[in-house]
Short mmCIF file of C-alpha atoms in Angstrom, two decimals:
data_model
loop_
_atom_site.label_atom_id
_atom_site.label_comp_id
_atom_site.label_asym_id
_atom_site.label_seq_id
_atom_site.Cartn_x
_atom_site.Cartn_y
_atom_site.Cartn_z
CA MET D 1 -11.13 -34.67 29.69
CA VAL D 2 -8.30 -33.27 27.56
CA SER D 3 -8.37 -34.43 23.92
CA VAL D 4 -5.35 -35.72 22.03
CA ARG D 5 -5.86 -32.95 19.50
CA SER D 6 -5.63 -30.20 22.14
CA VAL D 7 -2.51 -31.80 23.62
CA LEU D 8 -0.84 -31.95 20.20
CA LYS D 9 -1.83 -28.36 19.45
CA HIS D 10 -0.30 -27.19 22.73
CA TYR D 11 2.85 -29.21 21.96
CA PHE D 12 3.35 -27.70 18.51
CA ILE D 13 2.62 -24.16 19.73
CA GLN D 14 5.18 -24.63 22.48
CA GLU D 15 7.67 -26.11 19.99
CA VAL D 16 7.43 -23.09 17.67
CA SER D 17 7.48 -20.70 20.62
CA ASP D 18 10.64 -22.34 21.98
CA LEU D 19 12.26 -22.17 18.53
CA VAL D 20 11.48 -18.47 18.23
CA ARG D 21 12.81 -17.76 21.71
CA SER D 22 16.03 -19.69 21.05
CA ILE D 23 16.63 -17.84 17.77
CA LEU D 24 15.94 -14.45 19.34
CA LYS D 25 18.30 -15.27 22.19
CA LYS D 26 21.03 -16.65 19.92
CA TYR D 27 21.07 -13.52 17.76
CA ASN D 28 20.27 -11.07 20.58
CA ILE D 29 17.14 -9.86 18.82
CA LYS D 30 14.70 -8.01 21.08
CA GLY D 31 11.77 -7.68 18.65
CA GLY D 32 9.30 -4.81 18.53
CA THR D 33 11.31 -2.69 16.08
CA PHE D 34 10.62 -2.62 12.31
CA ASP D 35 7.13 -3.97 13.22
CA GLN D 36 8.78 -7.13 14.52
CA HIS D 37 6.07 -9.32 15.99
CA PHE D 38 6.87 -12.95 15.31
CA LEU D 39 3.96 -15.37 14.81
CA ILE D 40 4.67 -18.32 17.12
CA ASP D 41 1.35 -20.20 17.03
CA ALA D 42 1.86 -23.27 14.83
CA GLY D 43 -1.87 -23.59 14.22
CA TYR D 44 -2.14 -20.12 12.66
CA LEU D 45 1.06 -20.61 10.66
CA ASP D 46 -0.33 -23.82 9.18
CA ARG D 47 -3.72 -22.23 8.46
CA ILE D 48 -2.04 -19.36 6.59
CA VAL D 49 -0.07 -21.80 4.45
CA ALA D 50 -3.21 -23.89 3.80
CA ALA D 51 -5.14 -20.77 2.72
CA ALA D 52 -2.49 -20.10 0.05
CA GLU D 53 -3.34 -23.40 -1.69
CA LEU D 54 0.27 -23.88 -2.73
CA SER D 55 1.45 -26.25 -5.42
CA PRO D 56 4.97 -27.44 -6.36
CA GLN D 57 4.78 -25.05 -9.35
CA ASP D 58 4.25 -21.89 -7.28
CA THR D 59 6.81 -19.15 -6.68
CA VAL D 60 5.86 -17.38 -3.45
CA LEU D 61 6.80 -13.87 -2.36
CA GLU D 62 7.09 -13.30 1.39
CA ILE D 63 7.46 -9.73 2.66
CA GLY D 64 8.89 -9.25 6.14
CA ALA D 65 10.21 -12.80 6.49
CA GLY D 66 11.55 -12.15 9.99
CA ILE D 67 13.26 -15.22 11.41
CA GLY D 68 11.70 -17.53 8.84
CA ASN D 69 9.07 -19.48 10.76
CA LEU D 70 6.56 -18.91 7.92
CA THR D 71 9.29 -19.11 5.25
CA GLU D 72 10.17 -22.63 6.33
CA ARG D 73 6.58 -23.84 5.96
CA LEU D 74 6.11 -22.16 2.58
CA ALA D 75 9.29 -23.72 1.21
CA ARG D 76 8.02 -27.22 2.00
CA ARG D 77 5.12 -26.79 -0.44
CA ALA D 78 6.24 -24.29 -3.06
CA LYS D 79 8.67 -24.45 -5.94
CA LYS D 80 10.44 -21.34 -4.64
CA VAL D 81 10.13 -18.76 -1.86
CA ILE D 82 11.42 -15.20 -2.31
CA ALA D 83 11.89 -13.84 1.22
CA VAL D 84 12.25 -10.05 1.57
CA GLU D 85 13.54 -8.63 4.87
CA LEU D 86 14.67 -5.14 5.86
CA ASP D 87 16.36 -5.69 9.24
CA PRO D 88 20.04 -6.69 8.76
CA ALA D 89 19.98 -8.79 11.94
CA LEU D 90 17.04 -10.82 10.66
CA VAL D 91 18.61 -11.12 7.22
CA SER D 92 21.57 -12.81 8.95
CA VAL D 93 19.19 -15.21 10.68
CA LEU D 94 17.55 -16.09 7.37
CA HIS D 95 20.90 -16.75 5.72
CA ASP D 96 22.05 -18.95 8.61
CA ARG D 97 18.82 -20.94 8.51
CA PHE D 98 18.23 -21.22 4.78
CA ASP D 99 21.38 -20.74 2.71
CA ALA D 100 21.50 -24.49 2.21
CA ALA D 101 17.90 -24.54 0.93
CA GLU D 102 17.87 -24.51 -2.86
CA ASN D 103 14.34 -23.11 -3.17
CA ILE D 104 14.66 -20.06 -0.89
CA GLU D 105 15.97 -16.73 -2.22
CA ILE D 106 16.65 -14.02 0.35
CA ILE D 107 16.41 -10.35 -0.63
CA ALA D 108 17.77 -7.82 1.86
CA GLY D 109 16.03 -4.48 1.51
CA ASP D 110 12.96 -2.30 1.88
CA ALA D 111 9.96 -4.00 0.26
CA LEU D 112 8.65 -0.59 -0.80
CA LYS D 113 11.83 0.09 -2.78
CA VAL D 114 13.09 -3.24 -4.11
CA ASP D 115 11.96 -4.56 -7.47
CA PHE D 116 10.03 -7.76 -6.95
CA PRO D 117 10.94 -10.70 -9.18
CA GLU D 118 8.04 -12.49 -10.84
CA PHE D 119 5.90 -14.47 -8.39
CA ASP D 120 2.68 -16.49 -8.47
CA LYS D 121 1.44 -15.90 -4.93
CA VAL D 122 2.28 -13.61 -2.02
CA VAL D 123 2.01 -14.89 1.55
CA SER D 124 3.18 -12.57 4.30
CA ASN D 125 2.86 -11.33 7.85
CA LEU D 126 3.19 -7.75 6.62
CA PRO D 127 4.92 -4.93 8.49
CA TYR D 128 1.83 -3.04 9.65
CA SER D 129 3.32 0.43 9.29
CA ILE D 130 3.47 0.01 5.49
CA SER D 131 0.22 -1.93 5.06
CA SER D 132 -1.42 0.46 2.61
CA GLU D 133 1.65 1.28 0.52
CA ILE D 134 2.83 -2.31 0.16
CA THR D 135 -0.65 -3.60 -0.65
CA PHE D 136 -1.07 -1.25 -3.59
CA LYS D 137 2.46 -1.90 -4.78
CA LEU D 138 1.57 -5.60 -4.82
CA LEU D 139 -1.73 -5.04 -6.60
CA ARG D 140 0.09 -3.45 -9.52
CA HIS D 141 1.89 -6.77 -10.09
CA LYS D 142 0.37 -9.79 -11.77
CA PHE D 143 -0.18 -12.68 -9.37
CA LYS D 144 -2.77 -15.36 -8.67
CA LEU D 145 -3.44 -15.07 -4.95
CA GLY D 146 -2.39 -13.19 -1.82
CA VAL D 147 -2.70 -14.31 1.80
CA LEU D 148 -1.70 -11.32 3.90
CA MET D 149 -1.71 -10.49 7.61
CA TYR D 150 -2.84 -7.00 8.66
CA GLN D 151 -3.96 -5.22 11.79
CA TYR D 152 -7.55 -6.31 12.35
CA GLU D 153 -9.03 -2.82 11.96
CA PHE D 154 -7.16 -2.32 8.68
CA ALA D 155 -8.44 -5.66 7.37
CA VAL D 156 -12.01 -4.73 8.27
CA ARG D 157 -11.68 -1.48 6.32
CA MET D 158 -10.57 -3.42 3.25
CA VAL D 159 -13.82 -5.41 3.11
CA SER D 160 -16.40 -3.04 4.64
CA PRO D 161 -19.75 -2.49 2.85
CA PRO D 162 -21.02 1.03 1.98
CA GLY D 163 -22.65 2.99 4.79
CA CYS D 164 -20.47 1.51 7.54
CA LYS D 165 -17.97 3.55 9.55
CA ASP D 166 -15.11 1.40 8.22
CA TYR D 167 -16.04 1.95 4.56
CA SER D 168 -13.26 4.09 3.16
CA ARG D 169 -10.88 4.96 0.37
CA LEU D 170 -9.06 1.73 1.20
CA THR D 171 -12.26 -0.26 0.59
CA ILE D 172 -12.82 1.31 -2.84
CA ASP D 173 -9.21 0.98 -3.96
CA THR D 174 -9.07 -2.67 -2.86
CA CYS D 175 -12.36 -3.42 -4.63
CA TYR D 176 -11.03 -1.86 -7.83
CA PHE D 177 -8.06 -4.23 -7.97
CA ALA D 178 -9.14 -7.45 -6.26
CA ASP D 179 -11.68 -9.54 -4.40
CA ALA D 180 -10.86 -9.46 -0.69
CA SER D 181 -12.14 -11.53 2.22
CA ILE D 182 -11.10 -12.08 5.83
CA VAL D 183 -9.89 -15.65 6.28
CA MET D 184 -9.24 -15.57 10.02
CA LYS D 185 -8.76 -13.28 12.99
CA VAL D 186 -5.47 -13.75 14.85
CA PRO D 187 -5.23 -12.76 18.52
CA LYS D 188 -2.27 -10.72 19.72
CA GLY D 189 -1.25 -13.58 22.01
CA ALA D 190 -0.24 -15.60 18.94
CA PHE D 191 2.80 -13.33 18.51
CA GLN D 192 6.05 -12.71 20.33
CA PRO D 193 6.41 -9.99 21.38
CA ALA D 194 2.64 -9.44 21.40
CA PRO D 195 1.42 -6.39 19.44
CA GLU D 196 -1.09 -4.01 21.00
CA VAL D 197 -3.91 -5.06 18.65
CA ASP D 198 -5.37 -8.20 17.13
CA SER D 199 -4.63 -9.10 13.53
CA ALA D 200 -6.48 -10.65 10.61
CA VAL D 201 -5.52 -12.57 7.50
CA ILE D 202 -6.94 -11.34 4.20
CA LYS D 203 -7.20 -13.38 1.04
CA LEU D 204 -6.72 -11.23 -2.09
CA ILE D 205 -7.62 -12.47 -5.56
CA PRO D 206 -6.58 -9.94 -8.23
CA ARG D 207 -9.01 -9.49 -11.15
CA PRO D 208 -10.05 -6.85 -13.68
CA ALA D 209 -12.13 -4.01 -12.23
CA PRO D 210 -15.80 -5.03 -11.94
CA PHE D 211 -16.92 -1.59 -13.13
CA GLU D 212 -15.90 0.76 -15.94
CA VAL D 213 -13.33 3.45 -15.20
CA ARG D 214 -12.45 5.98 -17.90
CA ASP D 215 -9.10 6.92 -16.39
CA GLU D 216 -7.58 4.92 -13.54
CA THR D 217 -5.35 7.70 -12.22
CA PHE D 218 -8.22 10.19 -12.09
CA PHE D 219 -10.57 7.67 -10.48
CA LEU D 220 -8.11 6.91 -7.67
CA GLN D 221 -7.49 10.65 -7.15
CA PHE D 222 -11.23 11.26 -7.05
CA VAL D 223 -11.77 8.56 -4.42
CA ALA D 224 -8.93 9.96 -2.30
CA ALA D 225 -10.37 13.49 -2.60
CA VAL D 226 -13.98 12.76 -1.69
CA PHE D 227 -13.09 10.46 1.21
CA SER D 228 -10.89 13.20 2.64
CA GLN D 229 -14.25 15.00 3.11
CA ARG D 230 -16.28 11.92 3.97
CA ARG D 231 -18.76 13.68 6.26
CA LYS D 232 -19.75 16.20 3.58
CA LYS D 233 -22.20 15.67 0.76
CA LEU D 234 -20.52 14.74 -2.49
CA ARG D 235 -21.20 18.15 -4.05
CA ASN D 236 -19.28 19.99 -1.31
CA ALA D 237 -16.60 17.32 -1.11
CA ILE D 238 -15.84 17.78 -4.81
CA LEU D 239 -15.94 21.59 -4.60
CA ASN D 240 -13.63 21.58 -1.58
CA THR D 241 -11.05 19.37 -3.28
CA SER D 242 -10.96 20.95 -6.73
CA SER D 243 -7.23 21.68 -6.35
CA LEU D 244 -6.53 17.99 -5.77
CA LEU D 245 -8.61 17.05 -8.80
CA LYS D 246 -7.01 19.83 -10.89
CA ILE D 247 -10.34 21.09 -12.25
CA PRO D 248 -10.47 24.92 -12.45
CA ASP D 249 -14.12 25.15 -13.59
CA ILE D 250 -15.39 22.68 -11.01
CA LYS D 251 -18.61 24.59 -10.18
CA GLU D 252 -19.79 24.38 -13.78
CA ILE D 253 -19.03 20.67 -13.91
CA VAL D 254 -20.71 19.90 -10.58
CA SER D 255 -23.87 21.70 -11.73
CA GLN D 256 -24.20 19.09 -14.49
CA LEU D 257 -23.91 16.05 -12.22
CA PRO D 258 -26.99 14.06 -11.04
CA GLU D 259 -28.60 15.43 -7.88
CA ASP D 260 -29.21 11.96 -6.45
CA PHE D 261 -25.44 11.45 -6.28
CA MET D 262 -24.51 14.99 -5.26
CA ASN D 263 -26.79 14.92 -2.20
CA LYS D 264 -25.19 11.77 -0.78
CA ARG D 265 -21.91 11.34 1.07
CA ALA D 266 -19.07 9.35 -0.47
CA GLU D 267 -19.41 6.76 2.30
CA ASP D 268 -22.99 6.04 1.17
CA LEU D 269 -22.12 5.35 -2.48
CA THR D 270 -21.04 1.99 -3.85
CA PRO D 271 -17.71 1.65 -5.69
CA GLU D 272 -19.68 1.42 -8.95
CA GLU D 273 -21.55 4.66 -8.21
CA LEU D 274 -18.34 6.48 -7.32
CA ALA D 275 -16.79 5.25 -10.56
CA SER D 276 -19.83 6.54 -12.46
CA VAL D 277 -19.43 10.02 -10.94
CA ALA D 278 -15.69 10.03 -11.61
CA ASN D 279 -16.32 9.04 -15.23
CA MET D 280 -18.85 11.87 -15.70
CA ILE D 281 -16.43 14.42 -14.23
CA PHE D 282 -13.58 13.10 -16.37
CA ASP D 283 -15.69 13.30 -19.54
CA LEU D 284 -16.89 16.84 -18.76
CA LYS D 285 -13.37 17.91 -17.87
CA SER D 286 -12.03 16.47 -21.14
CA ARG D 287 -14.64 18.35 -23.19
CA ASN D 288 -13.70 21.64 -21.57
CA PHE D 289 -10.01 21.30 -22.32
#
C-alpha cells in the first residue's frame, strides 16, 4: 500500500524537477559546466534549509546559486540572501526570477575572488572543483553556521579520525577552524544532470581552535608539509620538507624533538599532537634566529 507521504514526496520531487527542466529549456542551459549539477529533489532541498536553522534575522550567503531552487527556499526564511554565481547565463536566470524579491542580492562573479559582504550563515551546494579553496576562504570570515554540499569523499575527509585512510591535511585544517559533521548523504540521482559521484552535506560551526598554536601560518604550513609525506615517519617527513618549512638547521631541531612523535606518521597523530610538534619546532626555530 502506497502511503500519502510517499505520494506527496514524489509529487514535490517531480514538481521541482519539472521546474528545473523548464528553466534549463527556457534559457538553453545544458548543465555540466562550471560544476553545474542542479539539486532537484525537494526533500533534500528542504532538509538543507532545515539544517541551517534560519531565523528572520539571518543574512545568508549562497555560493553557486545556479538557477535559484535553493535560493528561493532560503529567502522564505531569512532576512536576506546573498546569492553568488559565476556563470553569466545563470546570473540572468537569477535576475529574471528574483529581481522583484527585496531580500535577495545577486552577485555576479567568482566566489574565490569577490569580497563577501557580512553574513550570518552560509548555505550552499558548492562548486566541487573549488571545495577546498572556498571552504578555507569562508573559514576566515566570522559567521555562525555553515551548511555546505561537497562530494561525498571530500566530506568524509573533513571529519575522518586519526589513523584512517581519509585522515588528511583537510581534516586537520578543518578541525583547527570549526566543528564539522556530516548531516546527510545525497545520492547522485538527486541532481540534474547527475554527477558521477554521491554528495554529502556538512554542517560547519566555526569556533576558536581547541588546541594551542604558537603561529597559525607556520602550523598550517607544517601540516601541509608532513601530510605531503604521509607514509613516512614524522622525522623523515620533516627532514624531507625543510625547504617548505624554511628551516635551514632542521636536523639539529629534529634531534631535539620527542622520539614518540618522531617515530609515528602524521596520519597517526591527533590534531593536538601535530600542533604540539609544530609549536616545539617554531620555538626552537625562533631561538636559533
